[in-house]
C-alpha positions in Angstrom: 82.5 113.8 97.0 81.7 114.4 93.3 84.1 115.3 90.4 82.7 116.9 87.2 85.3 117.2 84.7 85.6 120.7 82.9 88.0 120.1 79.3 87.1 122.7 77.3 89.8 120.8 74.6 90.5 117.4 74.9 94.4 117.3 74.4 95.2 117.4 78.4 93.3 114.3 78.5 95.2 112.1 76.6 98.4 113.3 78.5 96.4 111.9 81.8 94.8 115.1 83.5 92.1 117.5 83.0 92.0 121.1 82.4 89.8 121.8 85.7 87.4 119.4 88.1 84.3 120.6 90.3 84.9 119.3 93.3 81.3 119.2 95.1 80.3 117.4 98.5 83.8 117.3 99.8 84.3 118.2 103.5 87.9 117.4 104.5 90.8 119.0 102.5 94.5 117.9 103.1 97.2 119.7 101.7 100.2 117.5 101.4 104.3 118.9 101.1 105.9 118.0 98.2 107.1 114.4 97.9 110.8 113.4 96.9 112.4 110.0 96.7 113.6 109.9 100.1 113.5 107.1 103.4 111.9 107.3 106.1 115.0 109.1 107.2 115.1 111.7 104.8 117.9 110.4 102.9 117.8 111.4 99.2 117.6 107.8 97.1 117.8 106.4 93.4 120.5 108.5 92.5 120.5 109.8 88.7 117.4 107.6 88.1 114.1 109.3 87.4 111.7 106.3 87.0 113.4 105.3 90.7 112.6 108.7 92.2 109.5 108.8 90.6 107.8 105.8 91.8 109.3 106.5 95.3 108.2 110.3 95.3 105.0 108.5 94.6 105.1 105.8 97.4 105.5 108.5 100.0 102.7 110.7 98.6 100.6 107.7 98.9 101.8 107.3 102.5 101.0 110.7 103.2 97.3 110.4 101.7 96.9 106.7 103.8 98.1 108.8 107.0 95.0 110.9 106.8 92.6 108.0 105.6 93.0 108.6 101.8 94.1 107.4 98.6 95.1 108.6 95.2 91.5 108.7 94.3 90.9 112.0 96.6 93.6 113.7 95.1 92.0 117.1 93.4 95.7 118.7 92.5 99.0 118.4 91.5 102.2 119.8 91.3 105.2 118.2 90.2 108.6 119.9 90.2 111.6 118.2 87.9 115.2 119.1 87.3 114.6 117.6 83.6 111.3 117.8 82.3 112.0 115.5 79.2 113.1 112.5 81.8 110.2 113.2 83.9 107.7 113.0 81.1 109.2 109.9 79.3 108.5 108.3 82.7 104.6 109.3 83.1 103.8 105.8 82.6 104.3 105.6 86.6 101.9 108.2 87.3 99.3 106.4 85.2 99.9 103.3 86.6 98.9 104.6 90.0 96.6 107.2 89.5 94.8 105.2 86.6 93.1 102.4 88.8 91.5 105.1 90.6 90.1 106.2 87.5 91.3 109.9 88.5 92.8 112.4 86.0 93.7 115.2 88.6 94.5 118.4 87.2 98.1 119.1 87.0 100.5 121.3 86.4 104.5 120.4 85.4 107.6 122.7 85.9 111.0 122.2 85.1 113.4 123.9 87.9 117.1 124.0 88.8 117.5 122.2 91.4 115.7 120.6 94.7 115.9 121.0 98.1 118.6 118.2 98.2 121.4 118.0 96.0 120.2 114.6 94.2 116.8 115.3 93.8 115.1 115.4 90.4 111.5 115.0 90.8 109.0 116.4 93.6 105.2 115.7 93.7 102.3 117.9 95.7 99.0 117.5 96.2 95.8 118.9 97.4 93.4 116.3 98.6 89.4 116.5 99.4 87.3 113.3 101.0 
């Protein structure tokens, strides 16, 4: 699989994502469900702390991609979902951290809602995936 990135302004860049990627030579896609910071019972966790939910809405994503044979590095698209935008940002650090070894700068895109599907959520990370 090859990635061309397509910035037609550099500002997304420096927030970690581009604007758009060709995705050429792929030939599996996975689409996962968005990923909260729940066990592997479903149980909501890290209560009233962003970073915690983050990293663990992250952990499961990556246990989702390893499920099908991936790994950050195929992932093509994101959304993320947060109940405060301004926590979730000042907390990007994590997504760096993990997507950055991968040298991957998915295109994104970040809403702020109400509320989750479980009272407790704040943060809830999709992706489209292509090998």
């Amino acid at each position: 699989m090859e990635r061309t990135a397509v910035n037609p302004w550099d500002w997304s860049i420096k927030l970690g994502y581009h604007q758009a990627e060709v995705i050429e030579g792929a030939t599996r896609q996975l689409i996962c469900a968005g990923q909260t910071a729940v066990d592997g019972a479903g149980a909501p966790q890290h209560p009233d702390d962003m970073r915690g939910q983050i990293s663990l809405a992250l952990d499961n994503l990556e246990a989702v991609l390893a499920g099908a044979g991936l790994d950050l590095s195929h992932v093509v698209k994101l959304g993320i979902y947060a109940t405060d935008v301004d926590a979730a940002l000042s907390n990007f650090d994590l997504m760096g951290r993990r997507f950055g070894p991968h040298q991957v700068a998915p295109p994104m895109t970040l809403l702020g809602v109400t509320r989750l599907a479980l009272p407790g959520l704040m943060f809830e990370i999709e992706a489209t995936a292509m090998a």
